[in-house]
Amino acid sequence: MEANLTFKSKLLEADEVRRALTRIAHEVVEKNKGVNGLCFVGIHTRGITLARRLVEMIRGFEGVAPPMGILDITLYRDDLSEIGLQPKVRETRIPFDLHGKAVVLVDDVLFTGRTARAALDALIDQGRPSRIYLAVLVDRGHRELPIRADFVGKNLPTSKNEVVKVHTLEDDGEDGVELWEQ
Amino acid sequence: MTATQEPTPATAQPPRSLLDFQGWSRGQLESILETAKMMQEVLARPVKKVPALTGFTVATVFFEASTRTRLSFELAARRMSADVLSFAASTSSVSKGETYKDTLLTLDAMGLDAYVIRVDAAGVCHQAEKWLGKPIINAGDGWRAHPTQALLDAFTLLEKLGTLEGKKVAIVGDIQHSRVARSNAELLPMLGAKVVACGPATLLPGSLLAAELTTDLRQALSEADAVMALRLQNERMDKGLLPSLPEYISGYQITEGRLGWAKPDAPLLHPGPMNRDVELEGSLADSPRSLVERQVANGQAVRMAVLYHLLVGKKS
C-alpha cells in the first residue's frame, strides 16, 4: 500500500502541531479543573509520543506531570478473525491504578473510530476509570462507530481514499501532518 | 541451526503448524517469544483475558494422558477468548492409524480452527496436518518432540539470562526417551546456545541433533549457564535400562554440591512432573535457583503466543 501513495499536501507544519498540542494540554487541565486524578494513556505508536508531549507541557505550566501509560490495542481489534495479516502485539504498560481516574486516551488520527473502540475495551479491562476522554491531533472524519473526540488538534475533512500521516520529531525526525492519496 | 534445518529467510511465511522447529526461522521463533512477553502482561492483570481469538475454536485432543499440559493449553486458549473443545481418548484396542484419523475427522466435522494434539506415537501430528489441513500444535508426540515445552524453557532461560547467545545449557537424565530433551536440543542452538545432554549410556541416544552427548556429569555441568533435569520414568527400570535407582542417583542426581560445578547462580529447570530426591535433590526444587514455578507460569504465556501466531491472519 505504501508504495502506491502519492503526496498531496502538507496539512500542518511543525509550529501548528506544537500550538495544537499546547491548546489541548490547556483544555484538558481546564476541563479536569486541574491535574487531580488526571492521567494519560497513549496508543501505539504516535499516540504515545503525543501523550508524552502533553504530559511534559502540563508539567511545564502546572508543575506536576500526570502519570502516563502506553496501550497496544492489537488483542482488542475486531478484525483478527478476518484479516490476512498478523499485527505485531506490542507493549501495554499502565503502571498505575486506573480506578477512579480521569483518563485521557491519546491517538494521532481519529478515523473510523475502531481503534478508539478497541482502546476503550482494553482500558476498561484494566480498571474502572471515573471518566475517559479522547484526545487526537487530527480528526479526519468517516466514523464507522458512534465515537467522538473530546479534544481535537485539527478537524481535517478528507476523502476515504486519502491517507493522513502524522510525523513526530521523536518517531520520524520532524513534526508535521501530511495528506497522501492512494 | 541444526543439521536438518534449512535456513529460512525471516520474511518467509512461518509453517502453518508447530510440529517441531523444522521450517521455522530464528526470527519467527523470536517473534513468538516476543509476543509471549506481551502475554505475560495480560496474565499480570486483574482481568486475565483478551478478546483476540473470539470466534476461533481450539480442540485439545489428548490420546495420551496429561493433565498439566492440557490445562495449560486450555487456559491459554480461554484467556485469548477462543472456545475450547476438550477431547481425551484412549487408544487401547483398535488399529491405531485408523482410530487417530477417524477420531480427528469426526471432531473436525464440528467446525474447529486448530488442534492441540498429544499422542504416544511420533508422526501422528504430521499426519493430522495432512488429514485436517488446519494448524496443529504438537503437545508431545512419543519421544520425538514437545515444541511448546522447549519454547517455554527458552523463554524462562531468556528471562533469567537475558540472552542464549553463547550460553551452555546442560540437560541431564533420560535423554533417549525425552521429547523435551529433543525439542530443546533443536530449539536452544537455533537461539545461540550450546546444549550438552548427559545421562547413563543406556539412556543416551546415538546422537541428538546439534547437542553434545556425554555420560560424565561433571563435564556436562562444568561452566554451564543453566541446568535442566529431566524426569526419570520408573518404567525404564522395569525394562532393565537402569540397574537400580540408587545407582542412577549416585551418578546423575543433581545435588547442591554438583550444581557447584556449574556457573555460580546457574538456574535449575525441570519440565515436571518431578520425582523429588531422584533426578534432583528435593530441597533444590524449592531453592532460589529453581525456575520450576516460572516454567509453569511462562507456559501459559508462551502457549497464548503460539495460538496467536498460528491462528491470527491465517484466513485466506
Short mmCIF file of C-alpha atoms in Angstrom, two decimals:
data_model
loop_
_atom_site.label_atom_id
_atom_site.label_comp_id
_atom_site.label_asym_id
_atom_site.label_seq_id
_atom_site.Cartn_x
_atom_site.Cartn_y
_atom_site.Cartn_z
CA MET A 1 0.00 0.00 0.00
CA GLU A 2 2.78 2.41 1.00
CA ALA A 3 4.36 2.19 -2.43
CA ASN A 4 1.20 3.36 -4.20
CA LEU A 5 0.78 6.52 -2.18
CA THR A 6 1.41 9.92 -3.64
CA PHE A 7 1.99 13.06 -1.62
CA LYS A 8 -0.79 15.66 -1.87
CA SER A 9 -0.20 18.39 0.65
CA LYS A 10 1.15 19.39 4.00
CA LEU A 11 -1.77 19.85 6.36
CA LEU A 12 0.05 21.03 9.48
CA GLU A 13 3.54 22.45 9.90
CA ALA A 14 5.68 21.75 12.97
CA ASP A 15 4.63 25.02 14.64
CA GLU A 16 0.96 24.27 14.06
CA VAL A 17 1.36 20.83 15.63
CA ARG A 18 3.01 22.39 18.65
CA ARG A 19 0.29 25.02 19.04
CA ALA A 20 -2.48 22.42 18.67
CA LEU A 21 -0.91 20.24 21.36
CA THR A 22 -0.38 23.21 23.66
CA ARG A 23 -4.04 24.11 23.32
CA ILE A 24 -5.14 20.52 24.00
CA ALA A 25 -2.93 20.38 27.11
CA HIS A 26 -4.60 23.53 28.46
CA GLU A 27 -8.08 22.35 27.54
CA VAL A 28 -7.55 19.04 29.31
CA VAL A 29 -6.41 20.70 32.54
CA GLU A 30 -9.22 23.24 32.33
CA LYS A 31 -11.84 20.56 31.76
CA ASN A 32 -10.48 18.42 34.61
CA LYS A 33 -10.21 21.50 36.83
CA GLY A 34 -6.54 20.85 37.50
CA VAL A 35 -4.37 17.75 37.39
CA ASN A 36 -6.01 15.92 40.27
CA GLY A 37 -6.83 12.34 39.29
CA LEU A 38 -5.71 13.05 35.73
CA CYS A 39 -3.67 10.54 33.74
CA PHE A 40 -2.74 9.90 30.12
CA VAL A 41 -2.69 6.71 28.08
CA GLY A 42 -1.08 6.84 24.63
CA ILE A 43 -1.99 4.41 21.87
CA HIS A 44 0.89 2.91 19.83
CA THR A 45 2.88 4.37 18.17
CA ARG A 46 2.43 8.09 17.74
CA GLY A 47 -0.27 8.37 20.37
CA ILE A 48 2.42 7.50 22.91
CA THR A 49 4.70 10.25 21.64
CA LEU A 50 1.85 12.79 21.68
CA ALA A 51 0.76 11.74 25.20
CA ARG A 52 4.34 12.20 26.39
CA ARG A 53 4.38 15.71 24.92
CA LEU A 54 1.08 16.61 26.59
CA VAL A 55 2.37 15.35 29.95
CA GLU A 56 5.55 17.43 29.56
CA MET A 57 3.56 20.53 28.63
CA ILE A 58 1.35 20.13 31.69
CA ARG A 59 4.42 19.67 33.86
CA GLY A 60 5.61 22.99 32.40
CA PHE A 61 2.58 25.06 33.32
CA GLU A 62 1.14 23.15 36.30
CA GLY A 63 4.38 21.98 37.90
CA VAL A 64 3.07 18.41 38.12
CA ALA A 65 3.34 15.67 35.48
CA PRO A 66 0.26 13.45 35.38
CA PRO A 67 1.06 9.70 35.24
CA MET A 68 1.20 8.14 31.82
CA GLY A 69 0.71 4.65 30.39
CA ILE A 70 1.02 3.07 26.98
CA LEU A 71 -1.56 0.91 25.27
CA ASP A 72 -1.45 -1.59 22.45
CA ILE A 73 -4.91 -2.39 21.07
CA THR A 74 -3.91 -5.32 18.84
CA LEU A 75 -5.52 -8.02 21.00
CA TYR A 76 -8.76 -5.98 21.01
CA ARG A 77 -9.08 -5.43 17.26
CA ASP A 78 -12.43 -6.50 15.83
CA ASP A 79 -10.91 -7.91 12.62
CA LEU A 80 -8.47 -10.52 13.95
CA SER A 81 -10.62 -13.39 12.75
CA GLU A 82 -10.87 -11.90 9.26
CA ILE A 83 -7.73 -10.14 8.18
CA GLY A 84 -4.97 -11.82 6.26
CA LEU A 85 -2.23 -10.07 8.15
CA GLN A 86 -0.90 -10.67 11.60
CA PRO A 87 -0.32 -7.46 13.52
CA LYS A 88 2.59 -7.47 15.94
CA VAL A 89 1.48 -7.42 19.57
CA ARG A 90 3.26 -4.56 21.27
CA GLU A 91 3.75 -3.49 24.82
CA THR A 92 0.95 -2.37 27.11
CA ARG A 93 2.15 -0.80 30.33
CA ILE A 94 -0.13 1.12 32.67
CA PRO A 95 1.95 1.46 35.81
CA PHE A 96 -0.79 2.94 37.99
CA ASP A 97 -4.30 2.06 39.14
CA LEU A 98 -6.91 3.36 36.70
CA HIS A 99 -9.69 3.07 39.25
CA GLY A 100 -11.41 6.42 39.78
CA LYS A 101 -9.00 8.26 37.46
CA ALA A 102 -9.82 10.65 34.63
CA VAL A 103 -8.01 9.05 31.71
CA VAL A 104 -7.09 10.94 28.57
CA LEU A 105 -6.69 8.44 25.76
CA VAL A 106 -4.35 9.89 23.12
CA ASP A 107 -4.05 8.92 19.45
CA ASP A 108 -2.68 10.71 16.42
CA VAL A 109 -5.62 10.38 14.00
CA LEU A 110 -9.30 9.69 14.59
CA PHE A 111 -10.76 7.99 11.51
CA THR A 112 -13.25 5.10 11.63
CA GLY A 113 -13.32 5.03 15.43
CA ARG A 114 -12.41 1.34 15.58
CA THR A 115 -9.07 1.91 17.28
CA ALA A 116 -10.75 4.10 19.89
CA ARG A 117 -13.41 1.40 20.45
CA ALA A 118 -10.72 -1.23 20.96
CA ALA A 119 -8.81 1.10 23.25
CA LEU A 120 -11.90 1.68 25.42
CA ASP A 121 -12.35 -2.07 25.87
CA ALA A 122 -8.66 -2.51 26.62
CA LEU A 123 -8.74 0.26 29.23
CA ILE A 124 -11.87 -0.95 30.94
CA ASP A 125 -10.33 -4.44 31.27
CA GLN A 126 -7.61 -2.85 33.36
CA GLY A 127 -9.79 -0.98 35.83
CA ARG A 128 -12.72 1.36 36.19
CA PRO A 129 -11.78 4.95 35.42
CA SER A 130 -14.22 7.62 36.59
CA ARG A 131 -14.07 9.14 33.11
CA ILE A 132 -12.34 8.53 29.80
CA TYR A 133 -11.59 11.37 27.37
CA LEU A 134 -10.30 11.00 23.85
CA ALA A 135 -7.67 13.43 22.53
CA VAL A 136 -6.45 13.32 18.92
CA LEU A 137 -4.18 15.52 16.88
CA VAL A 138 -6.31 15.11 13.73
CA ASP A 139 -9.96 14.20 13.26
CA ARG A 140 -10.35 13.27 9.61
CA GLY A 141 -13.99 12.13 9.69
CA HIS A 142 -15.51 8.93 8.22
CA ARG A 143 -16.58 7.38 11.52
CA GLU A 144 -17.97 3.85 11.39
CA LEU A 145 -18.89 3.80 15.09
CA PRO A 146 -20.65 6.27 17.40
CA ILE A 147 -17.42 7.73 18.79
CA ARG A 148 -16.22 11.32 19.05
CA ALA A 149 -13.12 13.03 20.40
CA ASP A 150 -13.21 15.39 23.40
CA PHE A 151 -10.06 17.23 22.38
CA VAL A 152 -9.09 17.74 18.75
CA GLY A 153 -5.96 19.43 17.41
CA LYS A 154 -7.41 20.00 13.96
CA ASN A 155 -10.50 18.85 12.10
CA LEU A 156 -9.43 17.93 8.57
CA PRO A 157 -12.11 16.80 6.13
CA THR A 158 -10.65 14.11 3.90
CA SER A 159 -11.90 11.64 1.35
CA LYS A 160 -11.76 7.94 2.16
CA ASN A 161 -9.01 7.11 -0.31
CA GLU A 162 -6.70 9.68 1.24
CA VAL A 163 -4.21 8.85 3.96
CA VAL A 164 -3.29 11.20 6.81
CA LYS A 165 0.26 10.77 8.06
CA VAL A 166 1.27 12.27 11.38
CA HIS A 167 5.01 12.68 11.81
CA THR A 168 6.69 13.42 15.11
CA LEU A 169 10.17 14.59 15.92
CA GLU A 170 10.74 11.50 18.09
CA ASP A 171 9.46 8.90 15.62
CA ASP A 172 10.13 10.48 12.24
CA GLY A 173 12.67 13.28 12.68
CA GLU A 174 10.24 16.19 12.36
CA ASP A 175 6.75 17.27 13.36
CA GLY A 176 4.06 17.64 10.74
CA VAL A 177 0.87 16.26 9.26
CA GLU A 178 0.68 15.29 5.60
CA LEU A 179 -2.09 14.26 3.24
CA TRP A 180 -1.34 11.42 0.82
CA GLU A 181 -3.52 9.78 -1.79
CA GLN A 182 -3.78 6.20 -2.90
CA MET B 1 20.91 -24.20 13.43
CA THR B 2 20.53 -27.96 13.42
CA ALA B 3 21.81 -30.19 10.68
CA THR B 4 18.36 -30.93 9.29
CA GLN B 5 17.32 -27.30 9.30
CA GLU B 6 17.38 -25.27 6.10
CA PRO B 7 17.94 -21.60 6.78
CA THR B 8 14.65 -19.77 6.28
CA PRO B 9 14.52 -16.06 5.49
CA ALA B 10 12.86 -14.06 8.28
CA THR B 11 10.31 -12.64 5.86
CA ALA B 12 9.11 -16.08 4.73
CA GLN B 13 5.75 -17.32 5.96
CA PRO B 14 6.16 -19.45 9.08
CA PRO B 15 4.84 -23.03 8.84
CA ARG B 16 1.13 -23.50 9.36
CA SER B 17 1.67 -25.80 12.33
CA LEU B 18 4.05 -26.14 15.23
CA LEU B 19 5.05 -29.81 14.94
CA ASP B 20 8.71 -29.24 15.79
CA PHE B 21 11.05 -26.43 14.72
CA GLN B 22 11.67 -27.58 11.17
CA GLY B 23 10.85 -24.85 8.70
CA TRP B 24 10.84 -22.19 11.40
CA SER B 25 13.44 -19.46 11.31
CA ARG B 26 15.15 -18.00 14.33
CA GLY B 27 13.39 -14.70 13.63
CA GLN B 28 9.94 -16.29 13.57
CA LEU B 29 10.57 -18.12 16.84
CA GLU B 30 11.95 -14.99 18.47
CA SER B 31 8.83 -13.19 17.37
CA ILE B 32 6.69 -15.79 19.22
CA LEU B 33 8.86 -15.34 22.33
CA GLU B 34 8.45 -11.56 21.99
CA THR B 35 4.65 -11.94 21.82
CA ALA B 36 4.82 -14.21 24.89
CA LYS B 37 6.33 -11.30 26.80
CA MET B 38 3.26 -9.23 25.91
CA MET B 39 1.03 -12.12 27.05
CA GLN B 40 2.80 -12.06 30.42
CA GLU B 41 1.49 -8.54 30.85
CA VAL B 42 -2.04 -9.81 30.14
CA LEU B 43 -1.57 -12.51 32.79
CA ALA B 44 -0.45 -9.92 35.33
CA ARG B 45 -3.76 -8.02 35.05
CA PRO B 46 -6.74 -8.39 37.37
CA VAL B 47 -8.77 -9.47 34.31
CA LYS B 48 -6.55 -12.04 32.62
CA LYS B 49 -8.42 -12.22 29.37
CA VAL B 50 -8.31 -10.57 25.96
CA PRO B 51 -10.78 -10.93 23.07
CA ALA B 52 -8.12 -11.69 20.42
CA LEU B 53 -9.31 -15.20 19.48
CA THR B 54 -13.05 -14.57 19.73
CA GLY B 55 -14.75 -16.73 17.14
CA PHE B 56 -12.00 -19.36 16.98
CA THR B 57 -12.45 -22.88 18.34
CA VAL B 58 -9.42 -24.83 19.50
CA ALA B 59 -9.58 -28.57 20.19
CA THR B 60 -7.25 -30.22 22.66
CA VAL B 61 -7.01 -33.85 21.63
CA PHE B 62 -5.04 -35.97 24.06
CA PHE B 63 -4.55 -39.58 23.00
CA GLU B 64 -2.03 -39.88 25.83
CA ALA B 65 -2.80 -38.85 29.39
CA SER B 66 -1.56 -35.46 30.55
CA THR B 67 -3.24 -33.08 32.89
CA ARG B 68 -0.81 -30.21 33.20
CA THR B 69 -0.07 -29.63 29.55
CA ARG B 70 -3.72 -29.91 28.59
CA LEU B 71 -4.85 -27.49 31.31
CA SER B 72 -2.12 -25.05 30.34
CA PHE B 73 -3.21 -25.09 26.69
CA GLU B 74 -6.90 -24.84 27.53
CA LEU B 75 -6.40 -21.95 29.91
CA ALA B 76 -4.18 -20.22 27.34
CA ALA B 77 -6.89 -20.59 24.67
CA ARG B 78 -9.62 -19.37 27.04
CA ARG B 79 -7.59 -16.37 28.14
CA MET B 80 -7.46 -15.44 24.44
CA SER B 81 -11.29 -15.88 24.27
CA ALA B 82 -11.19 -18.94 21.99
CA ASP B 83 -13.77 -21.65 22.53
CA VAL B 84 -12.20 -24.92 23.66
CA LEU B 85 -13.23 -28.44 22.83
CA SER B 86 -11.52 -30.90 25.11
CA PHE B 87 -11.13 -34.47 23.95
CA ALA B 88 -9.36 -37.21 25.89
CA ALA B 89 -9.13 -40.56 24.18
CA SER B 90 -7.63 -43.89 24.98
CA THR B 91 -6.23 -45.87 22.13
CA SER B 92 -6.03 -49.34 23.60
CA SER B 93 -7.65 -51.70 21.16
CA VAL B 94 -8.33 -50.75 17.56
CA SER B 95 -5.81 -50.40 14.76
CA LYS B 96 -4.23 -47.16 15.77
CA GLY B 97 -3.76 -45.31 12.48
CA GLU B 98 -7.44 -45.65 11.69
CA THR B 99 -8.52 -44.59 15.14
CA TYR B 100 -6.48 -41.40 15.13
CA LYS B 101 -7.69 -40.42 11.70
CA ASP B 102 -11.34 -41.26 12.30
CA THR B 103 -11.34 -39.52 15.65
CA LEU B 104 -9.81 -36.37 14.23
CA LEU B 105 -12.06 -36.25 11.18
CA THR B 106 -15.12 -36.69 13.37
CA LEU B 107 -14.03 -33.80 15.56
CA ASP B 108 -13.24 -31.70 12.51
CA ALA B 109 -16.83 -32.00 11.34
CA MET B 110 -17.74 -29.83 14.32
CA GLY B 111 -16.03 -26.83 12.78
CA LEU B 112 -12.69 -26.38 14.51
CA ASP B 113 -9.90 -23.94 13.73
CA ALA B 114 -6.85 -25.56 15.35
CA TYR B 115 -5.80 -28.71 17.15
CA VAL B 116 -3.52 -29.28 20.10
CA ILE B 117 -2.52 -32.94 19.93
CA ARG B 118 -0.71 -35.18 22.42
CA VAL B 119 -0.08 -38.70 21.25
CA ASP B 120 2.23 -41.59 22.13
CA ALA B 121 3.34 -42.17 18.54
CA ALA B 122 5.68 -39.91 16.62
CA GLY B 123 4.35 -38.79 13.25
CA VAL B 124 0.65 -38.63 14.10
CA CYS B 125 0.75 -34.83 14.35
CA HIS B 126 2.31 -34.58 10.88
CA GLN B 127 -0.35 -36.89 9.50
CA ALA B 128 -3.06 -34.91 11.28
CA GLU B 129 -1.97 -31.76 9.46
CA LYS B 130 -2.42 -33.59 6.16
CA TRP B 131 -5.77 -35.10 7.15
CA LEU B 132 -7.22 -31.86 8.51
CA GLY B 133 -5.40 -29.08 6.65
CA LYS B 134 -5.50 -26.91 9.77
CA PRO B 135 -2.92 -25.64 12.25
CA ILE B 136 -1.71 -28.40 14.57
CA ILE B 137 0.20 -27.76 17.75
CA ASN B 138 2.20 -30.77 18.82
CA ALA B 139 1.77 -31.11 22.59
CA GLY B 140 4.12 -34.10 22.66
CA ASP B 141 4.38 -36.96 20.19
CA GLY B 142 6.09 -40.02 21.59
CA TRP B 143 9.80 -39.44 22.20
CA ARG B 144 10.02 -37.07 19.29
CA ALA B 145 9.06 -33.50 20.05
CA HIS B 146 7.33 -31.21 22.54
CA PRO B 147 7.93 -27.82 20.98
CA THR B 148 5.89 -25.63 23.35
CA GLN B 149 7.83 -27.07 26.31
CA ALA B 150 11.09 -26.10 24.61
CA LEU B 151 9.71 -22.64 23.83
CA LEU B 152 8.70 -22.08 27.45
CA ASP B 153 12.09 -23.36 28.60
CA ALA B 154 13.81 -20.94 26.20
CA PHE B 155 11.52 -18.13 27.36
CA THR B 156 12.30 -18.89 31.02
CA LEU B 157 16.03 -19.03 30.30
CA LEU B 158 15.90 -15.75 28.37
CA GLU B 159 14.03 -14.12 31.24
CA LYS B 160 16.82 -15.21 33.61
CA LEU B 161 19.94 -14.96 31.44
CA GLY B 162 18.96 -12.13 29.07
CA THR B 163 20.31 -13.98 26.05
CA LEU B 164 21.05 -17.55 24.98
CA GLU B 165 23.86 -16.50 22.66
CA GLY B 166 26.98 -18.45 23.68
CA LYS B 167 25.30 -19.96 26.77
CA LYS B 168 25.86 -23.55 27.77
CA VAL B 169 22.75 -25.48 28.80
CA ALA B 170 23.18 -28.93 30.36
CA ILE B 171 20.25 -31.36 30.08
CA VAL B 172 20.55 -34.29 32.47
CA GLY B 173 18.60 -37.53 32.75
CA ASP B 174 16.82 -39.93 30.43
CA ILE B 175 17.78 -38.25 27.17
CA GLN B 176 16.86 -41.22 24.97
CA HIS B 177 13.17 -41.22 25.82
CA SER B 178 12.72 -37.50 26.24
CA ARG B 179 10.84 -35.36 23.74
CA VAL B 180 11.66 -32.42 25.99
CA ALA B 181 15.40 -33.03 25.54
CA ARG B 182 14.97 -33.47 21.79
CA SER B 183 12.95 -30.28 21.32
CA ASN B 184 15.34 -28.29 23.47
CA ALA B 185 18.28 -29.72 21.55
CA GLU B 186 16.59 -28.43 18.41
CA LEU B 187 15.49 -25.00 19.65
CA LEU B 188 18.20 -23.76 22.01
CA PRO B 189 21.03 -23.99 19.43
CA MET B 190 18.83 -22.03 16.98
CA LEU B 191 18.80 -19.28 19.60
CA GLY B 192 22.57 -19.38 20.00
CA ALA B 193 23.02 -21.76 22.94
CA LYS B 194 25.19 -24.82 23.22
CA VAL B 195 23.38 -27.90 24.54
CA VAL B 196 25.16 -30.71 26.38
CA ALA B 197 22.98 -33.75 27.07
CA CYS B 198 24.07 -36.10 29.83
CA GLY B 199 22.88 -39.40 31.26
CA PRO B 200 23.88 -43.01 31.72
CA ALA B 201 24.93 -44.71 28.49
CA THR B 202 21.75 -46.81 28.36
CA LEU B 203 19.64 -43.63 28.39
CA LEU B 204 21.64 -41.68 25.81
CA PRO B 205 20.77 -41.81 22.10
CA GLY B 206 23.49 -42.27 19.48
CA SER B 207 23.15 -38.63 18.56
CA LEU B 208 20.81 -35.77 19.37
CA LEU B 209 20.68 -33.07 16.69
CA ALA B 210 23.30 -30.41 17.47
CA ALA B 211 23.72 -31.43 21.12
CA GLU B 212 26.94 -32.75 22.55
CA LEU B 213 26.46 -36.04 24.41
CA THR B 214 28.32 -37.21 27.48
CA THR B 215 27.99 -39.73 30.31
CA ASP B 216 30.21 -37.57 32.51
CA LEU B 217 28.01 -35.38 34.71
CA ARG B 218 30.90 -33.22 35.87
CA GLN B 219 31.86 -32.46 32.29
CA ALA B 220 28.24 -31.65 31.43
CA LEU B 221 27.73 -29.29 34.35
CA SER B 222 31.15 -27.67 34.19
CA GLU B 223 30.73 -23.95 33.39
CA ALA B 224 27.08 -24.50 32.48
CA ASP B 225 24.94 -21.35 32.43
CA ALA B 226 21.81 -23.39 33.17
CA VAL B 227 20.94 -26.96 34.14
CA MET B 228 17.81 -28.82 33.14
CA ALA B 229 16.93 -32.06 34.95
CA LEU B 230 14.52 -34.47 33.26
CA ARG B 231 12.04 -36.79 34.92
CA LEU B 232 13.27 -40.34 35.35
CA GLN B 233 10.44 -42.60 34.33
CA ASN B 234 10.10 -45.65 36.51
CA GLU B 235 9.19 -47.90 33.62
CA ARG B 236 12.78 -47.52 32.36
CA MET B 237 13.94 -49.54 35.33
CA ASP B 238 11.47 -52.30 34.54
CA LYS B 239 12.95 -52.58 31.08
CA GLY B 240 16.41 -53.11 32.52
CA LEU B 241 17.85 -49.87 31.18
CA LEU B 242 18.93 -48.91 34.68
CA PRO B 243 20.41 -51.33 37.17
CA SER B 244 18.87 -49.57 40.17
CA LEU B 245 17.57 -46.26 41.38
CA PRO B 246 20.41 -45.77 43.92
CA GLU B 247 22.89 -46.25 41.10
CA TYR B 248 21.24 -43.55 38.99
CA ILE B 249 21.09 -41.24 41.98
CA SER B 250 24.74 -41.73 42.85
CA GLY B 251 25.82 -40.95 39.30
CA TYR B 252 23.33 -38.43 37.96
CA GLN B 253 21.18 -36.81 40.63
CA ILE B 254 21.54 -33.03 40.59
CA THR B 255 22.57 -32.07 44.10
CA GLU B 256 23.52 -28.80 45.72
CA GLY B 257 27.17 -29.91 45.64
CA ARG B 258 27.16 -30.95 41.99
CA LEU B 259 25.40 -27.77 40.99
CA GLY B 260 28.57 -26.09 42.24
CA TRP B 261 30.31 -27.37 39.08
CA ALA B 262 28.09 -25.07 37.02
CA LYS B 263 28.47 -21.31 36.92
CA PRO B 264 27.53 -19.52 40.15
CA ASP B 265 23.77 -18.91 40.22
CA ALA B 266 23.18 -21.10 37.16
CA PRO B 267 19.41 -21.69 37.28
CA LEU B 268 17.84 -25.13 37.53
CA LEU B 269 14.92 -26.16 35.32
CA HIS B 270 12.67 -29.19 35.33
CA PRO B 271 9.77 -29.82 32.95
CA GLY B 272 7.73 -31.67 35.61
CA PRO B 273 6.30 -33.75 36.98
CA MET B 274 9.21 -34.01 39.38
CA ASN B 275 10.43 -37.05 41.32
CA ARG B 276 11.94 -35.33 44.30
CA ASP B 277 15.16 -36.93 45.51
CA VAL B 278 15.52 -38.92 42.28
CA GLU B 279 16.60 -36.67 39.43
CA LEU B 280 17.30 -33.82 41.79
CA GLU B 281 17.86 -33.30 45.48
CA GLY B 282 14.44 -32.49 46.92
CA SER B 283 15.43 -29.23 48.57
CA LEU B 284 16.82 -27.84 45.30
CA ALA B 285 13.36 -27.70 43.79
CA ASP B 286 12.38 -25.04 46.31
CA SER B 287 15.67 -23.18 46.32
CA PRO B 288 16.05 -19.74 44.75
CA ARG B 289 17.95 -21.37 41.87
CA SER B 290 14.91 -23.34 40.79
CA LEU B 291 12.88 -21.88 37.94
CA VAL B 292 10.30 -24.67 38.02
CA GLU B 293 7.42 -22.40 39.01
CA ARG B 294 8.44 -19.78 36.44
CA GLN B 295 8.35 -22.51 33.80
CA VAL B 296 4.76 -23.39 34.65
CA ALA B 297 3.66 -19.74 34.72
CA ASN B 298 5.51 -18.93 31.49
CA GLY B 299 3.98 -21.98 29.81
CA GLN B 300 0.65 -20.23 29.64
CA ALA B 301 2.04 -17.02 28.16
CA VAL B 302 4.06 -18.95 25.58
CA ARG B 303 1.04 -21.05 24.57
CA MET B 304 -1.09 -17.91 24.22
CA ALA B 305 1.58 -16.52 21.91
CA VAL B 306 1.75 -19.73 19.87
CA LEU B 307 -2.03 -19.70 19.42
CA TYR B 308 -1.92 -16.07 18.34
CA HIS B 309 0.80 -16.71 15.78
CA LEU B 310 -0.81 -19.84 14.34
CA LEU B 311 -4.38 -18.52 14.17
CA VAL B 312 -4.43 -14.78 13.53
CA GLY B 313 -4.07 -13.58 9.97
CA LYS B 314 -4.14 -17.08 8.53
CA LYS B 315 -7.58 -16.97 6.93
CA SER B 316 -7.31 -16.52 3.17
#
